[in-house]
Amino acid sequence: MDLYEKKQLRYKYIFISVMISCIVAIVTSSVTYMYCSRGSGENFFSFIGKRNTTADASSDETISAISESLKSFRSVIDNYYIGDIDETKLLDGAIKGYVKGLEDEYSEYMTSEEWEEYQTAALGNYVGIGIYMGTDKDGNTIVSSPIKGSPAEKVGIKTEDIIVEVDGENVLGVDSSLIATKIKGEAGTKVHLKVARKSEYLEFDVTREEIKIYHVETEMKEGNIGYISLLTFDEGCAEELKNAIIDLEKRGAKKFILDLRYNGGGLVDEALKIANFFIPKGKDVLITVDSNGEKVVTKTEEDNITDAELVVLVNEYSASASEILVGALRDNGKAKLVGTKTFGKGVIQNVFSLLDGSVLKLTIAEYFTPKEIKINKEGLEPDFEVKLEKAEKEEDFVDTQLNKAIEILK
């Protein structure tokens, strides 16, 4: 380890100590829209000792107990472990475990490398296989949609495939951001995926390549209806959608269908920008409540660009920023919802940067629709519930939800 790495590691230890001691103060003041001793288990634990922490211990007492426990474990490791020790990986693992102890599925610690990959994908370019991923009710990662023309689509990976293994490693229940890291790699290399589809398992060898993400897909439907599919709320998607609205209106669109099915969310700011395209200036679009119970109401800041009638398609995978957008549109009388009840992710995360580039993604607030309808763990019921019937053959599939939206607009 060279001098620079040692300095960075020392900075990280110092900063983590300060961060953990101050994290309560940071969270409550921040709201942003926007991660055997030689074979005997009993002897081992008696040697290390017991932690004297309780559920109501203070943060200082907890930090002290963790510090003492880590010192004891490290003593055993130094005396008995036969492998090499990577100090950075030990520290990263300790922090990940600490944050995981919150038992909040949306809070996580990311190393600088993981955060960089996360940001690269959000900006619309990365090397991988070309899939959007979401989470089902069981906590498993599914394919929300393969990107058109991507390696994943070419080999036959489909929407709602559950990712079971990546290169032979079981990833059921693993956070989708970690699975994404495993799937990405150098262009030209291959990744082996095992997925569950209905009652069978399928395996694919997929060659990675540079992927350019286009967030918006459009089509003109009969009856002067402009169809817009928004696949994710990554950076820049609002501008893409704005251009799509303008283009479709030039082509004769008088009404719109916005498809948010399988859209698992993303940047809240992008969702709020899109709400502004349909909702007049000065209207409530989002209510957030932080850990102190303080309420913040967000309003539209610009004039809307269209007054066209709108129907939004949703399903059980429409989550987070998708739910913010549909809640704002419906509560302001600007859209009807068609499909099935949404996922029910009604909390917002903020990202706190550490000195070495790693980040803490932390849940800091719960959000509600303008009419104060709770979303988290509840989801939003559609105005018209329409379920999709599965078809054995693709050519036999009928999109009953889309057909209902067209019927309503006609």
Coordinates of C-alpha atoms in Angstrom, one line a residue:
M1 CA 0.0 0.0 0.0
D2 CA 1.6 3.3 -1.1
L3 CA 1.6 6.6 0.8
Y4 CA -1.5 8.0 -1.0
E5 CA -3.6 4.9 -0.3
K6 CA -2.6 4.9 3.4
K7 CA -3.6 8.6 3.6
Q8 CA -6.9 7.9 1.9
L9 CA -7.6 5.0 4.3
R10 CA -6.7 7.1 7.3
Y11 CA -9.0 9.8 6.1
K12 CA -11.8 7.3 5.6
Y13 CA -11.4 5.9 9.2
I14 CA -11.5 9.5 10.6
F15 CA -14.5 10.5 8.5
I16 CA -16.5 7.4 9.2
S17 CA -16.1 8.0 12.9
V18 CA -17.3 11.5 12.6
M19 CA -20.1 10.5 10.2
I20 CA -21.6 7.9 12.4
S21 CA -21.5 10.2 15.4
C22 CA -23.2 12.9 13.5
I23 CA -25.5 11.0 11.2
V24 CA -28.7 11.7 13.2
A25 CA -28.0 15.4 13.0
I26 CA -27.2 15.3 9.3
V27 CA -30.4 13.3 8.4
T28 CA -32.8 15.4 10.5
S29 CA -31.6 18.6 9.0
S30 CA -31.4 17.5 5.3
V31 CA -34.2 17.1 2.8
T32 CA -33.1 16.7 -0.8
Y33 CA -35.0 15.3 -3.8
M34 CA -33.1 14.0 -5.8
Y35 CA -27.4 3.5 -1.1
C36 CA -13.3 -20.5 16.2
S37 CA -10.6 -20.5 18.3
R38 CA -9.1 -23.5 16.5
G39 CA -12.3 -25.3 15.6
S40 CA -14.5 -24.4 18.5
G41 CA -17.4 -21.9 17.9
E42 CA -18.2 -21.7 21.6
N43 CA -14.5 -21.0 22.6
F44 CA -14.3 -18.4 19.8
F45 CA -17.3 -16.3 21.1
S46 CA -16.3 -16.6 24.8
F47 CA -12.8 -15.3 23.8
I48 CA -14.3 -12.3 21.9
G49 CA -16.8 -11.4 24.5
K50 CA -20.4 -10.2 24.4
R51 CA -21.6 -6.8 23.1
N52 CA -23.2 -4.7 25.9
T53 CA -25.7 -2.9 23.6
T54 CA -29.4 -2.7 23.9
A55 CA -32.1 -1.4 21.6
D56 CA -32.3 1.9 23.5
A57 CA -28.6 2.5 23.7
S58 CA -27.3 6.0 22.7
S59 CA -25.4 6.4 19.5
D60 CA -22.2 7.0 21.5
E61 CA -22.7 3.8 23.4
T62 CA -23.3 1.9 20.2
I63 CA -20.2 3.3 18.5
S64 CA -18.1 2.4 21.5
A65 CA -19.5 -1.1 21.6
I66 CA -18.8 -1.5 17.8
S67 CA -15.3 -0.3 18.3
E68 CA -14.5 -2.7 21.1
S69 CA -16.1 -5.6 19.2
L70 CA -14.1 -4.8 16.0
K71 CA -10.9 -4.7 18.1
S72 CA -11.6 -8.1 19.5
F73 CA -12.4 -9.6 16.1
R74 CA -9.3 -8.0 14.6
S75 CA -7.2 -9.5 17.3
V76 CA -8.4 -13.0 16.4
I77 CA -8.0 -12.4 12.7
D78 CA -4.4 -11.1 13.2
N79 CA -3.5 -14.2 15.3
Y80 CA -5.2 -17.0 13.4
Y81 CA -6.2 -15.9 9.8
I82 CA -3.9 -17.4 7.2
G83 CA -4.9 -15.3 4.2
D84 CA -4.0 -11.8 3.0
I85 CA -5.8 -8.9 4.6
D86 CA -7.1 -6.0 2.5
E87 CA -7.8 -3.1 4.9
T88 CA -10.0 -1.2 2.5
K89 CA -12.3 -4.2 1.9
L90 CA -12.5 -4.9 5.6
L91 CA -13.6 -1.3 6.3
D92 CA -16.0 -1.2 3.4
G93 CA -17.6 -4.5 4.6
A94 CA -17.9 -3.1 8.1
I95 CA -19.7 0.0 6.9
K96 CA -22.0 -2.0 4.6
G97 CA -23.0 -4.2 7.5
Y98 CA -23.6 -1.2 9.8
V99 CA -25.9 0.5 7.3
K100 CA -27.6 -2.9 6.6
G101 CA -28.5 -3.0 10.3
L102 CA -31.0 -0.2 9.7
E103 CA -33.1 -2.9 8.0
D104 CA -34.1 -0.3 5.4
E105 CA -34.2 -1.9 1.9
Y106 CA -33.4 1.5 0.2
S107 CA -30.5 2.7 2.4
E108 CA -27.0 1.4 1.4
Y109 CA -23.3 2.2 1.4
M110 CA -21.5 2.2 -2.0
T111 CA -17.8 2.2 -2.6
S112 CA -16.4 4.9 -4.9
E113 CA -16.3 2.3 -7.7
E114 CA -19.9 1.2 -7.2
W115 CA -21.1 4.8 -7.0
E116 CA -19.2 5.7 -10.2
E117 CA -20.8 2.8 -12.1
Y118 CA -24.2 3.8 -10.7
Q119 CA -23.8 7.4 -11.9
T120 CA -22.5 6.3 -15.3
A121 CA -25.6 4.2 -15.9
A122 CA -27.8 7.1 -14.8
L123 CA -26.2 9.4 -17.3
G124 CA -27.3 7.1 -20.1
N125 CA -24.1 5.3 -21.2
Y126 CA -22.4 2.2 -19.9
V127 CA -20.9 -1.1 -21.0
G128 CA -23.3 -4.0 -20.2
I129 CA -26.0 -6.1 -21.8
G130 CA -28.8 -3.5 -22.0
I131 CA -31.6 -4.2 -19.5
Y132 CA -33.6 -2.1 -17.1
M133 CA -34.0 -3.7 -13.7
G134 CA -36.7 -3.5 -11.0
T135 CA -37.7 -5.3 -7.8
D136 CA -40.6 -7.6 -7.3
K137 CA -42.7 -7.9 -4.1
D138 CA -40.4 -10.8 -2.9
G139 CA -37.3 -8.6 -3.1
N140 CA -35.9 -10.3 -6.2
T141 CA -34.5 -8.4 -9.2
I142 CA -36.5 -8.6 -12.4
V143 CA -35.9 -7.4 -15.9
S144 CA -38.2 -4.4 -16.3
S145 CA -37.4 -4.2 -19.9
P146 CA -34.6 -5.1 -22.3
I147 CA -33.4 -2.1 -24.3
K148 CA -34.3 -2.3 -28.0
G149 CA -31.4 -3.6 -30.1
S150 CA -29.4 -4.5 -27.0
P151 CA -27.4 -7.8 -26.5
A152 CA -30.0 -8.9 -23.9
E153 CA -32.9 -8.5 -26.3
K154 CA -31.0 -10.2 -29.1
V155 CA -30.4 -13.4 -27.0
G156 CA -34.1 -13.5 -25.9
I157 CA -34.1 -12.0 -22.4
K158 CA -37.6 -10.7 -21.7
T159 CA -39.6 -8.4 -19.4
E160 CA -40.4 -10.0 -16.0
D161 CA -37.6 -12.5 -16.2
I162 CA -36.3 -13.0 -12.6
I163 CA -32.4 -12.8 -12.4
V164 CA -31.4 -15.9 -10.5
E165 CA -27.7 -16.2 -11.1
V166 CA -24.9 -14.1 -12.6
D167 CA -21.8 -16.1 -13.7
G168 CA -22.9 -19.0 -11.4
E169 CA -23.5 -16.8 -8.3
N170 CA -26.9 -16.9 -6.8
V171 CA -28.3 -13.4 -6.6
L172 CA -31.9 -14.0 -5.5
G173 CA -32.8 -11.2 -3.0
V174 CA -29.6 -9.3 -3.7
D175 CA -29.9 -5.5 -4.3
S176 CA -30.3 -4.7 -8.0
S177 CA -27.5 -2.1 -7.9
L178 CA -25.1 -4.9 -6.8
I179 CA -26.4 -7.2 -9.5
A180 CA -25.9 -4.4 -12.0
T181 CA -22.2 -4.2 -11.0
K182 CA -21.8 -7.9 -11.5
I183 CA -23.4 -7.8 -15.0
K184 CA -21.4 -4.9 -16.3
G185 CA -17.8 -5.3 -17.5
E186 CA -15.5 -4.7 -20.4
A187 CA -16.9 -4.5 -23.9
G188 CA -16.5 -7.8 -25.8
T189 CA -16.6 -10.0 -22.7
K190 CA -19.4 -12.4 -21.8
V191 CA -21.6 -12.8 -18.8
H192 CA -23.7 -15.9 -18.0
L193 CA -27.2 -15.3 -16.7
K194 CA -29.7 -17.7 -15.3
V195 CA -33.3 -16.4 -15.2
A196 CA -36.6 -17.7 -14.0
R197 CA -39.5 -17.3 -16.5
K198 CA -42.9 -18.6 -15.3
S199 CA -42.2 -22.2 -14.2
E200 CA -38.8 -22.7 -16.0
Y201 CA -35.2 -21.7 -15.8
L202 CA -33.4 -20.3 -18.8
E203 CA -29.7 -19.6 -19.2
F204 CA -28.0 -17.1 -21.5
D205 CA -24.5 -16.1 -22.5
V206 CA -24.6 -12.4 -23.3
T207 CA -21.7 -10.4 -24.8
R208 CA -21.3 -7.0 -23.2
E209 CA -21.1 -3.9 -25.4
E210 CA -21.4 -0.1 -25.0
I211 CA -25.0 0.7 -24.4
K212 CA -26.6 4.1 -25.3
I213 CA -29.8 4.5 -23.3
Y214 CA -32.8 6.3 -24.7
H215 CA -35.4 6.8 -22.0
V216 CA -38.4 7.6 -24.2
E217 CA -40.1 5.7 -27.0
T218 CA -43.0 7.2 -29.0
E219 CA -45.7 6.1 -31.4
M220 CA -48.8 7.6 -33.0
K221 CA -51.9 5.7 -32.3
E222 CA -55.3 5.9 -34.1
G223 CA -57.5 8.7 -33.1
N224 CA -54.7 11.3 -32.9
I225 CA -53.3 9.7 -29.7
G226 CA -49.6 10.1 -29.0
Y227 CA -48.1 7.2 -27.1
I228 CA -45.1 7.8 -24.9
S229 CA -43.2 5.1 -23.0
L230 CA -40.9 6.3 -20.3
L231 CA -38.5 3.6 -19.2
T232 CA -36.7 5.2 -16.2
F233 CA -36.3 8.5 -14.5
D234 CA -32.6 9.0 -15.2
E235 CA -30.9 12.3 -15.7
G236 CA -32.1 14.1 -18.9
C237 CA -35.3 12.0 -19.3
A238 CA -37.6 15.0 -18.7
E239 CA -36.0 16.9 -21.6
E240 CA -36.4 13.8 -23.8
L241 CA -40.0 13.5 -22.9
K242 CA -40.6 17.3 -23.5
N243 CA -39.2 16.9 -27.0
A244 CA -41.4 13.8 -27.5
I245 CA -44.6 15.8 -26.6
I246 CA -43.6 18.6 -28.9
D247 CA -42.8 16.2 -31.8
L248 CA -46.0 14.2 -31.4
E249 CA -48.2 17.3 -31.3
K250 CA -46.5 18.4 -34.6
R251 CA -47.5 15.0 -36.0
G252 CA -51.1 15.6 -35.0
A253 CA -51.4 14.2 -31.4
K254 CA -54.4 15.7 -29.5
K255 CA -54.3 13.3 -26.6
F256 CA -51.6 11.3 -24.9
I257 CA -50.9 7.9 -23.3
L258 CA -47.9 7.9 -20.9
D259 CA -46.7 4.3 -20.2
L260 CA -45.0 4.0 -16.8
R261 CA -45.4 0.2 -16.5
Y262 CA -42.2 -1.4 -15.2
N263 CA -40.7 2.0 -14.5
G264 CA -39.1 1.5 -11.1
G265 CA -38.3 5.2 -10.6
G266 CA -35.1 7.2 -10.5
L267 CA -34.4 10.9 -9.9
V268 CA -37.3 12.7 -8.2
D269 CA -36.3 16.0 -9.8
E270 CA -36.9 14.5 -13.3
A271 CA -40.4 13.4 -12.3
L272 CA -41.2 16.8 -10.9
K273 CA -40.1 18.5 -14.2
I274 CA -42.3 16.1 -16.2
A275 CA -45.3 16.9 -13.9
N276 CA -44.7 20.6 -14.8
F277 CA -45.3 19.8 -18.5
F278 CA -49.0 18.9 -17.8
I279 CA -49.8 20.9 -14.6
P280 CA -50.1 24.7 -14.4
K281 CA -47.7 26.8 -12.5
G282 CA -48.2 27.1 -8.7
K283 CA -50.0 23.8 -8.1
D284 CA -49.0 21.3 -5.4
V285 CA -47.2 18.2 -6.8
L286 CA -45.5 16.6 -3.9
I287 CA -45.6 16.6 -0.1
T288 CA -42.6 15.3 1.9
V289 CA -42.3 14.6 5.6
D290 CA -38.8 14.3 7.2
S291 CA -37.6 12.5 10.3
N292 CA -38.7 15.5 12.5
G293 CA -42.2 15.4 11.0
E294 CA -41.6 18.6 9.2
K295 CA -43.7 18.9 6.0
V296 CA -42.5 20.4 2.7
V297 CA -44.8 21.1 -0.2
T298 CA -43.4 21.3 -3.7
K299 CA -45.2 23.3 -6.4
T300 CA -44.9 23.5 -10.1
E301 CA -42.6 26.4 -11.1
E302 CA -43.3 26.9 -14.8
D303 CA -46.3 27.1 -17.1
N304 CA -47.4 23.7 -18.5
I305 CA -46.6 23.1 -22.2
T306 CA -49.8 21.1 -23.0
D307 CA -53.4 20.9 -21.9
A308 CA -54.0 17.6 -23.8
E309 CA -56.0 14.8 -22.2
L310 CA -53.8 12.2 -20.6
V311 CA -54.1 8.6 -19.5
V312 CA -51.2 6.9 -17.6
L313 CA -50.5 3.2 -17.7
V314 CA -49.2 1.7 -14.4
N315 CA -48.6 -1.8 -12.9
E316 CA -47.2 -3.4 -9.8
Y317 CA -43.6 -2.5 -11.0
S318 CA -44.3 1.3 -11.3
A319 CA -42.5 2.6 -8.3
S320 CA -41.0 5.7 -6.5
A321 CA -40.6 8.6 -9.0
S322 CA -43.3 6.9 -11.2
E323 CA -45.7 7.1 -8.2
I324 CA -44.8 10.7 -7.5
L325 CA -45.6 11.7 -11.1
V326 CA -48.9 9.8 -11.3
G327 CA -50.0 11.0 -7.9
A328 CA -49.3 14.6 -8.9
L329 CA -51.1 14.2 -12.2
R330 CA -54.2 12.5 -10.9
D331 CA -54.6 14.7 -7.8
N332 CA -54.5 17.8 -10.1
G333 CA -57.1 16.3 -12.4
K334 CA -54.7 15.9 -15.2
A335 CA -54.7 12.1 -15.8
K336 CA -56.6 8.9 -15.3
L337 CA -54.7 5.8 -14.3
V338 CA -55.2 2.4 -16.1
G339 CA -53.6 -0.9 -15.1
T340 CA -52.9 -2.4 -11.7
K341 CA -52.0 -1.0 -8.3
T342 CA -48.5 0.5 -8.2
F343 CA -45.5 -0.9 -6.2
G344 CA -45.7 1.4 -3.1
K345 CA -42.3 2.9 -2.6
G346 CA -43.0 6.2 -1.0
V347 CA -39.7 7.2 0.5
I348 CA -36.8 9.4 -0.7
Q349 CA -33.1 8.8 -0.4
N350 CA -30.4 11.4 -0.2
V351 CA -26.7 10.7 -1.0
F352 CA -24.0 11.8 1.4
S353 CA -20.5 11.8 -0.1
L354 CA -17.5 10.6 1.9
L355 CA -13.9 11.9 1.4
D356 CA -12.7 9.0 -0.7
G357 CA -15.6 9.1 -3.1
S358 CA -17.8 6.4 -1.5
V359 CA -21.3 7.4 -0.5
L360 CA -24.1 6.7 1.9
K361 CA -27.5 6.5 0.3
L362 CA -30.0 7.1 3.1
T363 CA -33.7 7.2 3.4
I364 CA -34.5 10.7 4.7
A365 CA -38.2 11.4 4.0
E366 CA -41.6 9.9 3.2
Y367 CA -43.6 11.4 0.4
F368 CA -47.3 11.8 -0.2
T369 CA -49.5 12.9 -3.1
P370 CA -50.8 16.5 -3.2
K371 CA -54.0 15.3 -1.5
E372 CA -51.8 13.6 1.2
I373 CA -52.5 10.1 0.0
K374 CA -49.9 7.7 1.5
I375 CA -47.9 5.7 -1.1
N376 CA -45.3 3.8 0.9
K377 CA -46.2 0.2 1.4
E378 CA -49.6 1.0 0.0
G379 CA -49.3 1.9 -3.7
L380 CA -51.8 3.8 -5.8
E381 CA -55.0 2.1 -7.1
P382 CA -55.8 2.8 -10.8
D383 CA -59.0 4.5 -11.8
F384 CA -59.6 1.6 -14.2
E385 CA -58.2 -1.7 -13.1
V386 CA -57.2 -3.8 -16.0
K387 CA -55.0 -7.0 -15.7
L388 CA -52.9 -8.4 -18.5
E389 CA -53.6 -11.9 -19.6
K390 CA -50.5 -14.0 -20.2
A391 CA -50.2 -15.6 -23.6
E392 CA -48.3 -18.8 -24.5
K393 CA -47.1 -17.2 -27.8
E394 CA -46.0 -13.7 -28.2
E395 CA -48.2 -13.3 -31.4
D396 CA -51.2 -14.1 -29.2
F397 CA -50.6 -11.4 -26.6
V398 CA -53.2 -8.6 -26.4
D399 CA -52.3 -5.4 -24.5
T400 CA -55.6 -5.0 -22.8
Q401 CA -54.3 -2.1 -20.6
L402 CA -53.2 -0.1 -23.7
N403 CA -56.4 -0.9 -25.5
K404 CA -58.4 0.4 -22.5
A405 CA -56.4 3.7 -22.5
I406 CA -57.1 4.2 -26.1
E407 CA -60.8 3.5 -25.5
I408 CA -61.0 6.1 -22.7
L409 CA -59.3 8.7 -24.8
K410 CA -61.6 8.1 -27.8

